[in-house]
CSV table of C-alpha atoms in Angstrom, one decimal:
chain,number,residue,atom,x,y,z
U,288,MET,CA,-89.0,47.6,148.1
U,289,LYS,CA,-87.8,49.7,145.2
U,290,ILE,CA,-88.8,48.2,141.8
U,291,LYS,CA,-87.5,49.3,138.4
U,292,VAL,CA,-88.3,48.2,134.9
U,293,GLY,CA,-85.8,48.0,132.0
U,294,PHE,CA,-86.2,47.4,128.2
U,295,GLY,CA,-83.5,46.2,125.8
U,296,TYR,CA,-83.2,45.6,122.1
U,297,ASP,CA,-80.5,44.2,119.9
U,298,VAL,CA,-80.1,43.4,116.2
U,299,HIS,CA,-77.4,41.6,114.2
U,300,LYS,CA,-76.9,41.0,110.6
U,301,LEU,CA,-76.7,37.4,109.5
U,302,GLY,CA,-73.9,36.1,107.3
U,303,GLU,CA,-73.0,32.8,105.7
U,304,GLY,CA,-70.4,30.7,107.5
U,305,GLU,CA,-70.8,32.7,110.8
U,306,GLU,CA,-71.7,31.0,114.1
U,307,LEU,CA,-75.2,31.6,115.5
U,308,TRP,CA,-75.3,32.1,119.2
U,309,ILE,CA,-78.7,32.8,120.9
U,310,GLY,CA,-79.3,32.7,124.6
U,311,GLY,CA,-75.8,31.4,125.3
U,312,LEU,CA,-76.3,28.4,123.0
U,313,HIS,CA,-74.7,27.6,119.7
U,314,VAL,CA,-77.6,27.2,117.3
U,315,PRO,CA,-76.7,25.0,114.2
U,316,HIS,CA,-77.5,27.0,111.0
U,317,SER,CA,-75.8,28.0,107.8
U,318,LYS,CA,-75.9,31.6,108.8
U,319,GLY,CA,-74.8,33.3,112.0
U,320,SER,CA,-74.6,36.6,113.7
U,321,ILE,CA,-72.0,39.2,112.5
U,322,GLY,CA,-70.8,41.2,115.5
U,323,HIS,CA,-67.8,42.4,117.5
U,324,SER,CA,-68.5,39.8,120.2
U,325,ASP,CA,-70.2,36.4,119.6
U,326,GLY,CA,-73.3,38.4,118.4
U,327,ASP,CA,-75.8,36.8,120.8
U,328,VAL,CA,-78.8,39.1,120.3
U,329,LEU,CA,-80.7,37.7,123.2
U,330,ILE,CA,-78.0,38.2,125.8
U,331,HIS,CA,-77.3,41.6,124.5
U,332,ALA,CA,-80.9,42.7,124.8
U,333,ILE,CA,-81.1,41.3,128.3
U,334,CYS,CA,-77.9,43.1,129.3
U,335,ASP,CA,-79.3,46.4,127.9
U,336,ALA,CA,-82.5,45.9,129.8
U,337,LEU,CA,-80.7,45.2,133.1
U,338,LEU,CA,-78.3,48.1,132.7
U,339,GLY,CA,-81.2,50.5,131.8
U,340,ALA,CA,-83.3,49.4,134.7
U,341,ALA,CA,-80.4,50.1,137.1
U,342,ASN,CA,-79.6,53.4,135.3
U,343,LEU,CA,-76.2,52.2,134.3
U,344,ARG,CA,-76.3,53.4,130.6
U,345,ASP,CA,-76.1,50.6,128.0
U,346,ILE,CA,-74.1,47.6,126.8
U,347,GLY,CA,-72.0,49.7,124.4
U,348,PHE,CA,-70.9,52.0,127.3
U,349,HIS,CA,-69.6,49.1,129.4
U,350,PHE,CA,-68.4,46.7,126.6
U,351,PRO,CA,-67.5,49.0,123.6
U,352,ASP,CA,-67.2,47.4,120.2
U,353,THR,CA,-64.1,49.6,119.7
U,354,SER,CA,-62.2,47.6,122.3
U,355,SER,CA,-60.2,44.6,121.2
U,356,HIS,CA,-60.7,43.2,124.7
U,357,TYR,CA,-64.3,42.3,123.7
U,358,LYS,CA,-63.6,41.0,120.2
U,359,GLY,CA,-65.2,37.6,119.8
U,360,ILE,CA,-66.0,37.4,123.6
U,361,ASP,CA,-68.6,35.0,124.8
U,362,SER,CA,-71.6,37.1,125.7
U,363,LYS,CA,-72.3,35.0,128.8
U,364,ILE,CA,-69.2,36.8,130.2
U,365,LEU,CA,-70.8,40.2,129.5
U,366,LEU,CA,-74.1,39.0,131.1
U,367,ARG,CA,-72.3,37.8,134.2
U,368,ARG,CA,-70.5,41.2,134.5
U,369,THR,CA,-73.8,43.1,133.9
U,370,VAL,CA,-75.4,41.1,136.8
U,371,GLU,CA,-72.5,42.1,139.0
U,372,LEU,CA,-72.9,45.7,138.1
U,373,ILE,CA,-76.6,45.8,139.1
U,374,LYS,CA,-75.8,43.9,142.3
U,375,GLU,CA,-73.2,46.5,143.2
U,376,LYS,CA,-76.1,49.0,143.1
U,377,GLY,CA,-78.1,46.7,145.5
U,378,TYR,CA,-80.5,45.3,142.9
U,379,GLU,CA,-81.6,41.7,142.2
U,380,ILE,CA,-83.4,40.3,139.2
U,381,SER,CA,-87.1,39.7,139.7
U,382,ASN,CA,-87.9,38.4,136.2
U,383,ILE,CA,-87.0,38.7,132.5
U,384,ASP,CA,-89.4,38.5,129.6
U,385,SER,CA,-87.8,38.3,126.1
U,386,SER,CA,-88.5,37.6,122.5
U,387,VAL,CA,-86.2,36.6,119.6
U,388,CYS,CA,-87.4,37.3,116.1
U,389,LEU,CA,-85.7,35.0,113.6
U,390,GLU,CA,-87.1,33.4,110.4
U,391,LYS,CA,-85.0,30.3,110.5
U,392,PRO,CA,-84.1,28.1,112.3
U,393,LYS,CA,-86.9,27.5,114.7
U,394,LEU,CA,-85.9,27.9,118.3
U,395,LYS,CA,-88.8,26.5,120.3
U,396,ASP,CA,-87.1,23.2,121.2
U,397,LEU,CA,-84.0,25.1,122.4
U,398,ILE,CA,-85.8,27.5,124.8
U,399,PRO,CA,-85.7,25.3,127.9
U,400,GLU,CA,-81.9,24.8,127.5
U,401,MET,CA,-81.5,28.6,127.0
U,402,GLN,CA,-83.5,29.3,130.2
U,403,ALA,CA,-81.4,26.9,132.2
U,404,LEU,CA,-78.1,28.2,130.9
U,405,LEU,CA,-79.0,31.9,131.4
U,406,ALA,CA,-80.4,31.2,134.9
U,407,LYS,CA,-77.1,29.6,135.9
U,408,VAL,CA,-75.1,32.6,134.5
U,409,MET,CA,-77.4,35.1,136.4
U,410,GLU,CA,-77.9,32.9,139.5
U,411,ILE,CA,-81.7,33.1,139.3
U,412,ASP,CA,-84.5,30.5,138.9
U,413,PRO,CA,-85.1,29.4,135.2
U,414,GLU,CA,-88.8,30.1,136.0
U,415,ASP,CA,-88.0,33.8,136.2
U,416,ILE,CA,-86.8,33.9,132.6
U,417,ALA,CA,-89.4,33.8,129.8
U,418,ILE,CA,-88.0,33.4,126.2
U,419,LYS,CA,-90.4,33.5,123.3
U,420,ALA,CA,-89.4,32.9,119.6
U,421,THR,CA,-91.2,34.3,116.7
U,422,THR,CA,-90.7,35.1,113.0
U,423,SER,CA,-91.6,38.3,111.1
U,424,GLU,CA,-93.8,36.3,108.6
U,425,LYS,CA,-91.2,36.7,105.9
U,426,LEU,CA,-91.3,40.5,106.1
U,427,GLY,CA,-88.4,42.9,106.4
U,428,PHE,CA,-84.7,42.0,106.9
U,429,VAL,CA,-85.6,39.3,109.5
U,430,GLY,CA,-88.1,37.8,107.1
U,431,ALA,CA,-85.5,37.9,104.3
U,432,GLN,CA,-83.1,36.0,106.7
U,433,GLU,CA,-80.7,38.9,106.6
U,434,GLY,CA,-80.8,39.6,110.4
U,435,VAL,CA,-82.0,38.6,113.8
U,436,THR,CA,-83.5,40.8,116.6
U,437,ALA,CA,-84.2,40.3,120.3
U,438,TYR,CA,-86.2,42.3,122.8
U,439,ALA,CA,-86.1,42.0,126.6
U,440,SER,CA,-88.0,43.5,129.5
U,441,VAL,CA,-86.7,43.1,133.1
U,442,LEU,CA,-87.9,43.8,136.5
U,443,ILE,CA,-85.3,44.4,139.2
U,444,GLN,CA,-85.7,45.3,142.9
U,445,LYS,CA,-83.9,46.3,146.0
U,446,PRO,CA,-84.9,46.9,149.6
U,447,CYS,CA,-85.8,50.5,150.5
U,448,LYS,CA,-83.5,52.2,153.0
């Protein structure tokens, strides 16, 4: 079995009146992510981790923010395509461990729904997706509620030939 590890990170500025999408869910809040797509930091971090593990470059290479095709796109579509790309190389997802850093709103009650939704998109067991939520203790741009960050580690595998 060939096993590879990937790491992803994403950050988005928060703005008044924008929609906040995290883990494929719309999160009610007065501020939302500003981005070319829907600005879902968690999905973007997972995509980057998967692409990196499979040595397929990064999310910006496959889904450039200079393309009008991806303007406002639902990040679940990008995640589905990312999973297809790693499957084309013979890999399957073993597990994902991720963290979202956001001062407000609190995400803990939404995590099970995010896990179920992401598992469906990636066609894996929700038990194979860990999502943690934290704050930055009011420090930095996250603490000032100016932005949101997400980190993801993934393990992918394929049979040896």
